[in-house]
XYZ file of C-alpha atoms in Angstrom:
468
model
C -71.144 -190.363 -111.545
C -72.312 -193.179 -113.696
C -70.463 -193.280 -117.583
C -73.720 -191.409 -119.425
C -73.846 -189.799 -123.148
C -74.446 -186.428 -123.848
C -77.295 -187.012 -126.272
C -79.110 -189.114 -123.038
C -77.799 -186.366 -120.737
C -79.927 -184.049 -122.841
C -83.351 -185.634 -122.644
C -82.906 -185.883 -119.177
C -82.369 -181.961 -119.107
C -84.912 -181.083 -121.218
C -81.948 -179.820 -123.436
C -80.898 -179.573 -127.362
C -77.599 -181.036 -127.826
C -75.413 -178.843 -130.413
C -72.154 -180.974 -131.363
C -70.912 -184.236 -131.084
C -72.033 -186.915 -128.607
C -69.223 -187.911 -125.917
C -69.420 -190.012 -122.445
C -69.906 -188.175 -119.790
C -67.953 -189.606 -115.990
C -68.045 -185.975 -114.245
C -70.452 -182.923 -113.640
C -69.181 -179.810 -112.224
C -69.890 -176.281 -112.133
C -66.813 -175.013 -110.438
C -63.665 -174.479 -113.281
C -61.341 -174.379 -110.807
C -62.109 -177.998 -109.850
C -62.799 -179.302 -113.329
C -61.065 -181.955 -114.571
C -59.793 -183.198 -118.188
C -63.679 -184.569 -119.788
C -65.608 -183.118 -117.257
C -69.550 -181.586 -118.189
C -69.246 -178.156 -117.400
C -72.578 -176.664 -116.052
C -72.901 -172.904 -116.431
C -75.009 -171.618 -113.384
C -76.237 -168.130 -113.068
C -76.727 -166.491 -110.002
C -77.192 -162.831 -108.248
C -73.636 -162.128 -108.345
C -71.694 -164.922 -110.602
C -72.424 -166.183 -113.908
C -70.808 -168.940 -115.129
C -71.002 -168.277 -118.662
C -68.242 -165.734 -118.160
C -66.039 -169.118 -117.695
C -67.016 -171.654 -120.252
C -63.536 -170.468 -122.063
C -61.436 -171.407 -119.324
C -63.577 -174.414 -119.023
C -62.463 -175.278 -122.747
C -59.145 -174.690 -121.948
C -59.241 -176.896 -118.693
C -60.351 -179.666 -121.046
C -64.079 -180.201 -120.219
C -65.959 -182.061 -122.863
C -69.179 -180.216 -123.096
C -70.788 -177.819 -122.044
C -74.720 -177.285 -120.206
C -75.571 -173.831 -121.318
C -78.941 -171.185 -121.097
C -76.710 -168.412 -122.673
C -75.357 -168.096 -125.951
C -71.594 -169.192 -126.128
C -68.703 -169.399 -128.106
C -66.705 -172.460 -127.801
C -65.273 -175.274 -130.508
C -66.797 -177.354 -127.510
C -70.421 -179.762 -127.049
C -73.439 -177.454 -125.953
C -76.472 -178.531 -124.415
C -78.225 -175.803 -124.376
C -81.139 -175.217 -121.894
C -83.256 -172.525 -120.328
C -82.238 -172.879 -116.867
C -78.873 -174.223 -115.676
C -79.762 -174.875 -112.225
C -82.970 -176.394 -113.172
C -80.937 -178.604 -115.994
C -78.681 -179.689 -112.848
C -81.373 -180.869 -110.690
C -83.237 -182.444 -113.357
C -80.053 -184.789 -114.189
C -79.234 -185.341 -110.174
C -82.405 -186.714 -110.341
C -82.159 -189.058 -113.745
C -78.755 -190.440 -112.163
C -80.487 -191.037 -108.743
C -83.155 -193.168 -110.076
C -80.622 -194.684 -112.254
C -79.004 -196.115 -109.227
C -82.200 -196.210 -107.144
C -80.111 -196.660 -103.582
C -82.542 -197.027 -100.469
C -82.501 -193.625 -99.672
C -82.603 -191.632 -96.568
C -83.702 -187.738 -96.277
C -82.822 -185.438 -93.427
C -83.869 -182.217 -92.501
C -83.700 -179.929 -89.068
C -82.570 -176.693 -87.488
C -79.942 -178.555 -85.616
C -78.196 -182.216 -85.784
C -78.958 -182.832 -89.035
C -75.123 -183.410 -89.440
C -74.668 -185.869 -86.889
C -77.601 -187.356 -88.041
C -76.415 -188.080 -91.269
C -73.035 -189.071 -89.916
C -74.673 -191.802 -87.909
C -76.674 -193.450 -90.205
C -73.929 -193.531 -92.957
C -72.053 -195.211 -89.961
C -74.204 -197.668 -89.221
C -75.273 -198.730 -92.949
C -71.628 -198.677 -93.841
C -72.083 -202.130 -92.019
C -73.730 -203.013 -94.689
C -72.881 -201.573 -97.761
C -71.366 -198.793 -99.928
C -73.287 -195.477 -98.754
C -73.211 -192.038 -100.303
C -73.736 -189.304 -97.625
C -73.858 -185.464 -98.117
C -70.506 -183.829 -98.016
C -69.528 -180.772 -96.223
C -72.385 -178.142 -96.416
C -74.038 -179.501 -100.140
C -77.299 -179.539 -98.419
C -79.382 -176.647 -100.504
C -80.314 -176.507 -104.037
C -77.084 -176.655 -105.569
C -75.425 -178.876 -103.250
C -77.912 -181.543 -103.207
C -78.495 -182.411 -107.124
C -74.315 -182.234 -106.928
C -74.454 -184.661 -104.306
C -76.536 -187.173 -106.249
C -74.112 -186.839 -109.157
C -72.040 -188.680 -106.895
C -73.566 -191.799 -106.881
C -72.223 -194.875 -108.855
C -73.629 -197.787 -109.374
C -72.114 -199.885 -106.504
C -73.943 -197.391 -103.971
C -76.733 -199.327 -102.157
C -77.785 -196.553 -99.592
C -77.972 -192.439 -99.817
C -78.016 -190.368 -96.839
C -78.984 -186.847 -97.989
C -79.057 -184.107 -95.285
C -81.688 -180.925 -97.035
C -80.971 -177.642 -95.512
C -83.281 -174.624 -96.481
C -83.418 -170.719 -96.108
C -86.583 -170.329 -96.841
C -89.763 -171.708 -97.898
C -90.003 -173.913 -101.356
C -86.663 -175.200 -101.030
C -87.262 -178.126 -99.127
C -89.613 -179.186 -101.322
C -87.333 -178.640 -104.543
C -84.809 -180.593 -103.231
C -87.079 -183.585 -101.894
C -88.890 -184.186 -104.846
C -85.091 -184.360 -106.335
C -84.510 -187.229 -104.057
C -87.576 -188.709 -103.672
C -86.871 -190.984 -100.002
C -87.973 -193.972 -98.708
C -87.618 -192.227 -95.155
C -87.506 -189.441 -94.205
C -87.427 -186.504 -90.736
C -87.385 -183.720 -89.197
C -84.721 -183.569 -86.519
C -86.108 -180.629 -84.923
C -87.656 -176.969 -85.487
C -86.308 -174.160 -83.809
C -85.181 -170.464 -83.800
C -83.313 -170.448 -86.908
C -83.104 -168.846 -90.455
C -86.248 -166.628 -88.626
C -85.371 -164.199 -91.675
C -86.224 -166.334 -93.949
C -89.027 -168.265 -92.619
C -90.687 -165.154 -90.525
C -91.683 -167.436 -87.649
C -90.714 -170.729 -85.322
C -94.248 -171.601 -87.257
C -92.483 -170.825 -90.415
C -89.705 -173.093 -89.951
C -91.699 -176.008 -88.679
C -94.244 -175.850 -92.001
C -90.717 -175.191 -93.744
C -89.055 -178.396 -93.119
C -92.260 -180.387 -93.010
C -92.213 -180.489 -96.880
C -89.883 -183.122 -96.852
C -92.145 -185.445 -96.398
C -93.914 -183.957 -99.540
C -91.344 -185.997 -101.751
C -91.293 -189.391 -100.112
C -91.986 -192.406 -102.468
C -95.230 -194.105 -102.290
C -94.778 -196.793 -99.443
C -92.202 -193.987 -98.077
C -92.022 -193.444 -93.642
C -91.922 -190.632 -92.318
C -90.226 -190.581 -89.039
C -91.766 -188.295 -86.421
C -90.123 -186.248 -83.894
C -92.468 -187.054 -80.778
C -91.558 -184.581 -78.057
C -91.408 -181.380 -80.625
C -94.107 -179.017 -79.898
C -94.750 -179.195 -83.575
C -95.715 -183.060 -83.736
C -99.550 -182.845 -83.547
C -98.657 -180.340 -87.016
C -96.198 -182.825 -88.800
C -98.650 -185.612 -88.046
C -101.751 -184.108 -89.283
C -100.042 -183.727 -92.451
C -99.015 -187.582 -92.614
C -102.654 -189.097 -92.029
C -102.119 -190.986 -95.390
C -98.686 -192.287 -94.328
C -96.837 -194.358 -92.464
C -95.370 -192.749 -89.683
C -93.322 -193.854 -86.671
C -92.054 -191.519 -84.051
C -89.057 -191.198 -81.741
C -88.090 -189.429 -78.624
C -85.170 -187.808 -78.105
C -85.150 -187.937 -74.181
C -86.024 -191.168 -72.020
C -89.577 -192.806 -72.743
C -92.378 -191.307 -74.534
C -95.493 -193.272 -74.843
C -96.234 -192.211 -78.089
C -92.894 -193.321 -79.383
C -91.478 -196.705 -81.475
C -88.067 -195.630 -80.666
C -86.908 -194.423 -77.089
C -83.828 -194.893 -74.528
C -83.616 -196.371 -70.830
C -81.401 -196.648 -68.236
C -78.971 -193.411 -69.404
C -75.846 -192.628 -68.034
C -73.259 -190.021 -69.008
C -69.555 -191.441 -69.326
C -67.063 -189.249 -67.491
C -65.845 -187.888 -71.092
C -69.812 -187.084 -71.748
C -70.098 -189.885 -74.308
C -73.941 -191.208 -73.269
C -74.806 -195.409 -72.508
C -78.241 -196.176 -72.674
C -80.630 -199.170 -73.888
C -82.066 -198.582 -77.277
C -85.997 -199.828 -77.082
C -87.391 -200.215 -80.791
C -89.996 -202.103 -82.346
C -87.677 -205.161 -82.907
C -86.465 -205.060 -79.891
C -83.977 -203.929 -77.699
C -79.894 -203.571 -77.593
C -77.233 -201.668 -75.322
C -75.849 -198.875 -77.256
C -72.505 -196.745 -75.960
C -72.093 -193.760 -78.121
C -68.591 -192.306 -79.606
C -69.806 -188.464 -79.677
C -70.006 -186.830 -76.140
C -73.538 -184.917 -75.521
C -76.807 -186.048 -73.751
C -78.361 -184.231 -77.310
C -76.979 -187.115 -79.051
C -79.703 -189.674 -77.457
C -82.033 -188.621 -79.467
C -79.798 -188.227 -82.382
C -79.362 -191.845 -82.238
C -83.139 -193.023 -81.273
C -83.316 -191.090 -85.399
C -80.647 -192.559 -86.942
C -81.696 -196.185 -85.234
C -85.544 -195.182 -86.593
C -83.927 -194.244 -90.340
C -81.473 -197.255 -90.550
C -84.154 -199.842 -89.499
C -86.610 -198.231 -92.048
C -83.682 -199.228 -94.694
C -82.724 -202.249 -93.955
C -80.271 -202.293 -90.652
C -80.242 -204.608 -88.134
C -79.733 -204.174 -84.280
C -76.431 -205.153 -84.099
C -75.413 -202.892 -87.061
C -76.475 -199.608 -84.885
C -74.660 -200.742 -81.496
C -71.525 -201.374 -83.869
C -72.076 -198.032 -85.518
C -72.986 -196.329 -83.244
C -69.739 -197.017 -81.120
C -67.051 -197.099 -83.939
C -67.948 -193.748 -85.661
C -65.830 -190.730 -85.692
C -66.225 -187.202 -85.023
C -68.327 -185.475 -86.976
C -65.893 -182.962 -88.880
C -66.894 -179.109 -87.693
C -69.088 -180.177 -84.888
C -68.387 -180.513 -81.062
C -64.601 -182.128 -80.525
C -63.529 -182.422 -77.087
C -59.630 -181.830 -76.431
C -57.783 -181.934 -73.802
C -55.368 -178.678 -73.909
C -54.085 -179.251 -71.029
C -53.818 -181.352 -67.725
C -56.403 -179.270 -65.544
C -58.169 -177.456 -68.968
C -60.871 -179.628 -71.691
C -61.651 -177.256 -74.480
C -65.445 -178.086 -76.111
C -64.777 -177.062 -79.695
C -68.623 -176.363 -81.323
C -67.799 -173.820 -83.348
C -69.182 -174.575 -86.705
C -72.764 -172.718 -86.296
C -75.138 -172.024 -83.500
C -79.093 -171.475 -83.288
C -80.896 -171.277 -80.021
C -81.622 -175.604 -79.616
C -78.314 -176.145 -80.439
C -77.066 -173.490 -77.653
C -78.665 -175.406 -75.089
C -77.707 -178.670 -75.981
C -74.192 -177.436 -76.002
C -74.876 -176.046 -72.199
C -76.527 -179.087 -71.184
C -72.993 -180.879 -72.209
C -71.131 -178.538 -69.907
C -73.339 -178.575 -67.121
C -72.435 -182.515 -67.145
C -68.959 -181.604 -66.483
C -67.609 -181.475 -62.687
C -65.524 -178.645 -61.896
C -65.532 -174.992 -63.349
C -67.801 -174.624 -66.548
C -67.045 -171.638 -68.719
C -69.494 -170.812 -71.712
C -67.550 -168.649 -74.609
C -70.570 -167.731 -76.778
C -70.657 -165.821 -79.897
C -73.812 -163.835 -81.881
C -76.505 -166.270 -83.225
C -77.144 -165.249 -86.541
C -80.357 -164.834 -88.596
C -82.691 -164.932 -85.467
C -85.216 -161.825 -86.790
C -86.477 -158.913 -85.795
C -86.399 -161.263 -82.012
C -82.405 -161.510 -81.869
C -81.682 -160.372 -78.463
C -84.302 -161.679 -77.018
C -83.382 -165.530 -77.904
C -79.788 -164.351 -76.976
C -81.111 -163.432 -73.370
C -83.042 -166.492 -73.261
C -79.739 -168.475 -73.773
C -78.151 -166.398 -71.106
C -80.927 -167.394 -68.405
C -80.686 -170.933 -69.593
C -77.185 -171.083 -69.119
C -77.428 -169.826 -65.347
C -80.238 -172.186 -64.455
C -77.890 -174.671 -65.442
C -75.350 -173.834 -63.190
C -73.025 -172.213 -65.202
C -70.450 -170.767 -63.610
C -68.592 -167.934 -65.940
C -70.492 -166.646 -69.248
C -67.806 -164.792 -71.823
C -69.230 -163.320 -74.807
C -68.119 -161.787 -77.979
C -70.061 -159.950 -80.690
C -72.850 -157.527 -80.617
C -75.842 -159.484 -79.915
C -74.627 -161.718 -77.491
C -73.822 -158.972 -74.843
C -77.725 -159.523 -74.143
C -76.506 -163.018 -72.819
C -73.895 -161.993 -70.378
C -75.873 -159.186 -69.236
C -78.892 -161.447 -68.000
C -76.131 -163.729 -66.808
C -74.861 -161.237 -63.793
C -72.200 -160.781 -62.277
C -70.016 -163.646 -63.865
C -70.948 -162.770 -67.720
C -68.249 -160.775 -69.020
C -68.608 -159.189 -72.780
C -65.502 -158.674 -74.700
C -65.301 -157.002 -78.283
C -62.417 -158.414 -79.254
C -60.534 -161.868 -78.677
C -57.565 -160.972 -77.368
C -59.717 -158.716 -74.023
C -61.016 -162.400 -73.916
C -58.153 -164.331 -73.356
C -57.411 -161.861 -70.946
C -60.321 -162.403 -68.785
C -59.441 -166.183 -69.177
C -56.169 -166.095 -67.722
C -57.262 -163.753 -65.295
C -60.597 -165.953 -64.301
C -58.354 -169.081 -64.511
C -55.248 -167.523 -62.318
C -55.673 -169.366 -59.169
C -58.297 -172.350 -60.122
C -57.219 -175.762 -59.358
C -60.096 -177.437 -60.296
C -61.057 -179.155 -63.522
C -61.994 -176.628 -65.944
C -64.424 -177.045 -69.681
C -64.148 -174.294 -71.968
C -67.400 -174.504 -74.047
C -67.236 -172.361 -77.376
C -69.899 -171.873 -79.627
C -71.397 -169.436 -82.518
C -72.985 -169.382 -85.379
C -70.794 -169.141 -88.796
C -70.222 -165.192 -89.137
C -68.952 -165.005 -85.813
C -65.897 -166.645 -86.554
C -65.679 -168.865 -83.085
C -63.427 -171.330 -84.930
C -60.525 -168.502 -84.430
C -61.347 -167.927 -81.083
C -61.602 -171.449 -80.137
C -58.017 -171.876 -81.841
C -56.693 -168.661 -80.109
C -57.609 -170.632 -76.555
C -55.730 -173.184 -77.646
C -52.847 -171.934 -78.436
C -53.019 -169.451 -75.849
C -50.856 -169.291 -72.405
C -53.477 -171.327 -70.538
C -52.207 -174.669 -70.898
C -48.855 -173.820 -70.088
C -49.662 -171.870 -67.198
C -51.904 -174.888 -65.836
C -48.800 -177.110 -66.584
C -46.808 -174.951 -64.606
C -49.102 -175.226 -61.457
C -49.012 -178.906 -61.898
C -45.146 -179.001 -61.455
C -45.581 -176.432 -58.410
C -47.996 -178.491 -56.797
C -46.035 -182.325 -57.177
C-alpha cells in the first residue's frame, strides 16, 4: 500500500480517529498474517467477528486499529460504523490515489485466465497489479486495491459475485476504464434464481465504468442484444470467442490445435492483424484471448505485446495443467471449480485428443432447484462428442453417467474409481487423456492427485518394456 496517515486514513473512512496519528504501509484483517505496524481492520460477519481479536492484534504489534465496536486497547482507533464498508471506502481512496489504467473482469467461467492474460501481456509494458488467488468478492477486492503502490501503471481486477448487488459494490470500488463479461452461464443459480439472473447479475459491471470507460461485449452470448441495450450511451466493442462474427472488432482465423492442444490462430482487430500461438492448451482459450487482446488494446497495448504475451505466459495456478504421468497416460488436471460452460469447454479439450478420452467428473455445485438436469445435459454433451468412458463421483453427477450408457460408470468413493481405471485401462495400448473436473466441494483436486500417484503409470511403463 502507499505510506498514508491515520488522521487521512480516517476521512477517507468516514471515521473518528481516537489516539495518536501514525503512518500507515499495511491493511489487514487477518491477525494471523499481521505484521509489526500493520492497520488492523475489525470485520464482522455471520460467524466471525473480529473484534474478538484486536488484543492479539495489539500484541502482534499492529499500529491502529479500524473499529465499529467498542474496544479496549492502549492502541490507535478509528472508529466507524461499518468495518467492511470502512475497507472498501479506503480500497477505493488508495486506488484513485494511484489512478492505474484499470481493467475489470467479470464471468461465470475464464475470468481467471482472463485476468492472467492480460496481466501477461501488459507486464510488457509495465508494473501491473492483478487479483490474487480467489480476492474477487467484496472483501477480496477492496484488499486487492490496498495492494497497489505507486509504481503500478495497470490493475487487472477479476469481480466474482453470489448474488445480485455485489457486482455493483465492487465496480463502483474500482471504477474501470474497461471492462466485460466473459460469459453467463449455469452458475451460482442459488443465488441469482435464473441463467437471466446471472446475465443482469454480472452486467452491472459496466454500471461503474469511468466516463469515457469501454465496455467490451461478448458477441456470440445469447445475452448480447441484453448487455448492449444497456450500453446505448457507451462505447462498446465486441469480440467473438469462436472464428468470425460479423458483429465483432475482435475475432480469430485460420485455427489450428497443436498436438499438446495449445491453439494457433490469426488475431483480426481493429488495428490490425498478428499471428498469435497460445501457451494454455484449450480451443476455449480463443476467445479468452480475442478478450484479453480487446482489454489490453483498450489500455494501451500494442500488437506485438499480445503475440509476446500471449506465448510466454504460464499456467494459470488451479486451472487446467496438462501432465504427462506416464508414457501412454496425459492427465488433464481442471480441478479447481466447474459450472456447466466450463464442463464443456473442458470436453471439447478432450475430444481434441487422439486415442482413448476418459471424462472423471465430479457434482457441479450451486446449480438450483435444476441440478440434475444440467448434470444430464453435460452427460449427453460429452457423448456427442465422442467420448469414450464417462466416470463419475458424487451424488449429482450419477445423472451424467447414467445418460452416458453403457460406458458411464458412477463410483461413490475414489478408491472404486481407480479401480475401474485400472480395470478400463488393463489392456489399452493406445494414447490415453484423463480429463478431471468439479466444482470446489467435490474435492477433484484429491482425486486428480490419487490418479497420479496411482498404479497406472507404472503399469503403462511396464507394457512399454514388454512391448520393446
Amino acid at each position: 500500500m502507499i505510506t498514508k496517515s491515520l488522521r487521512w486514513i480516517a476521512q477517507q473512512v468516514n471515521g473518528e480517529l481516537t489516539g495518536s496519528d501514525a503512518m500507515v504501509t499495511k491493511v489487514t484483517t487477518d491477525t494471523r498474517e499481521l505484521q509489526k505496524g500493520d492497520l488492523y481492520i475489525a470485520l464482522k460477519g455471520e460467524r466471525f467477528n473480529g473484534h474478538d481479536f484486536v488484543q492479539t492484534a495489539e500484541k502482534e504489534g499492529a499500529c491502529a486499529i479500524i473499529a465499529s465496536e467498542p474496544v479496549e486497547t492502549s492502541l490507535s482507533v478509528i472508529q466507524v460504523a461499518d468495518t467492511k464498508l470502512a475497507l472498501g471506502l479506503l480500497g477505493k481512496a488508495v486506488k484513485d490515489c494511484v489512478n492505474p489504467k484499470t481493467i475489470a473482469i467479470t464471468g461465470s467461467s475464464g475470468k481467471t485466465t482472463v485476468k492472467e492474460m492480460c496481466a501477461a501481456i501488459l507486464s510488457r509494458r509495465g508494473a501491473v497489479l492483478a487479483t490474487k488467488g480467489n480476492f474477487n468478492n467484496d472483501i477480496g477486492v477492496p484488499l486487492t486495491l490496498l495492494e497497489l503502490k505507486q509504481e503500478h501503471e495497470y490493475a487487472v481486477l477479476e469481480l466474482g459475485a453470489n448474488h445480485l448487488g455485489e457486482i455493483a459494490y465492487t465496480t463502483d470500488l474500482v471504477k474501470p476504464d474497461v471492462a466485460t463479461i466473459v460469459n453467463a452461464a449455469a452458475s451460482h443459480l442459488e443465488g441469482f434464481g435464473s441463467l437471466f439472473g446471472v446475465a443482469r447479475a454480472k452486467s452491472e459491471i459496466f454500471k461503474g465504468l469511468t466516463q469515457h470507460g469501454v465496455a467490451i461485449v461478448n458477441a456470440d452470448s445469447q445475452f448480447a442484444p441484453f448487455w448492449l441495450g444497456k450500453l446505448k450511451q457507451r462505447k462498446v466493442k465486441q469480440f467473438s470467442p469462436t472464428e468470425y462474427n460479423a458483429t465483432a472488432d475482435f475475432y480469430a482465423k485460420d485455427i489450428s490445435l497443436s498436438l499438446d492442444g495449445c491453439a494457433e490462430f490469426l488475431l483480426c482487430t481493429p488495428d490490425g492483424e498478428i499471428d498469435i500461438r497460445l501457451a494454455l492448451p484449450g480451443q476455449h482459450n480463443i476467445g479468452n484471448a480475442m478478450l484479453a487482446a480487446a482489454l489490453t488494446m483498450e489500455v494501451g497495448a500494442t500488437l506485438e505485446d499480445i503475440q509476446d504475451g500471449l506465448a510466454n505466459m504460464s499456467q494459470v495456478k488451479g486451472r487446467l495443467n496438462v501432465k504427462q504421468i506416464a508414457p501412454h497416460i496425459r492427465l488433464l488436471d481442471d480441478s479447481y471449480n466447474a459450472n456447466v460452460a466450463s464442463v464443456n469447454a473442458a470436453i471439447d479439450l478432450l475430444s481434441s485428443f487422439s486415442g482413448r478420452r476418459i471424462l472423471v467428473l465430479g457434482d457441479m455445485a450451486e446449480l438450483g432447484q435444476k441440478s440434475r438436469y444440467y448434470h444430464e445435459q453435460v452427460g449427453l454433451y460429452a457423448k456427442e462428442k465422442g467420448i469414450d468412458n464417462l466416470m463419475t463421483i458424487g451424488v449429482l453427477s450419477q445423472t451424467a453417467s447414467a445418460v452416458f450408457g453403457e460406458a458411464g460408470i458412477h463410483h461413490t468413493r475414489t478408491e472404486d474409481l481407480l479401480q475401474s481405471l485400472e480395470a478400463t485401462l488393463a489392456a489399452e495400448f493406445r494414447d490415453i487423456t484423463l480429463l478431471v473436473k468439479g466444482s470446489r466441494s467435490a474435492r477433484m483436486e484429491d482425486v486428480a492427485a490419487a490418479i497420479e500417484a496411482s498404479s497406472l503409470g507404472k503399469r503403462n511403463r511396464r507394457r512399454e518394456r514388454v512391448a520393446c
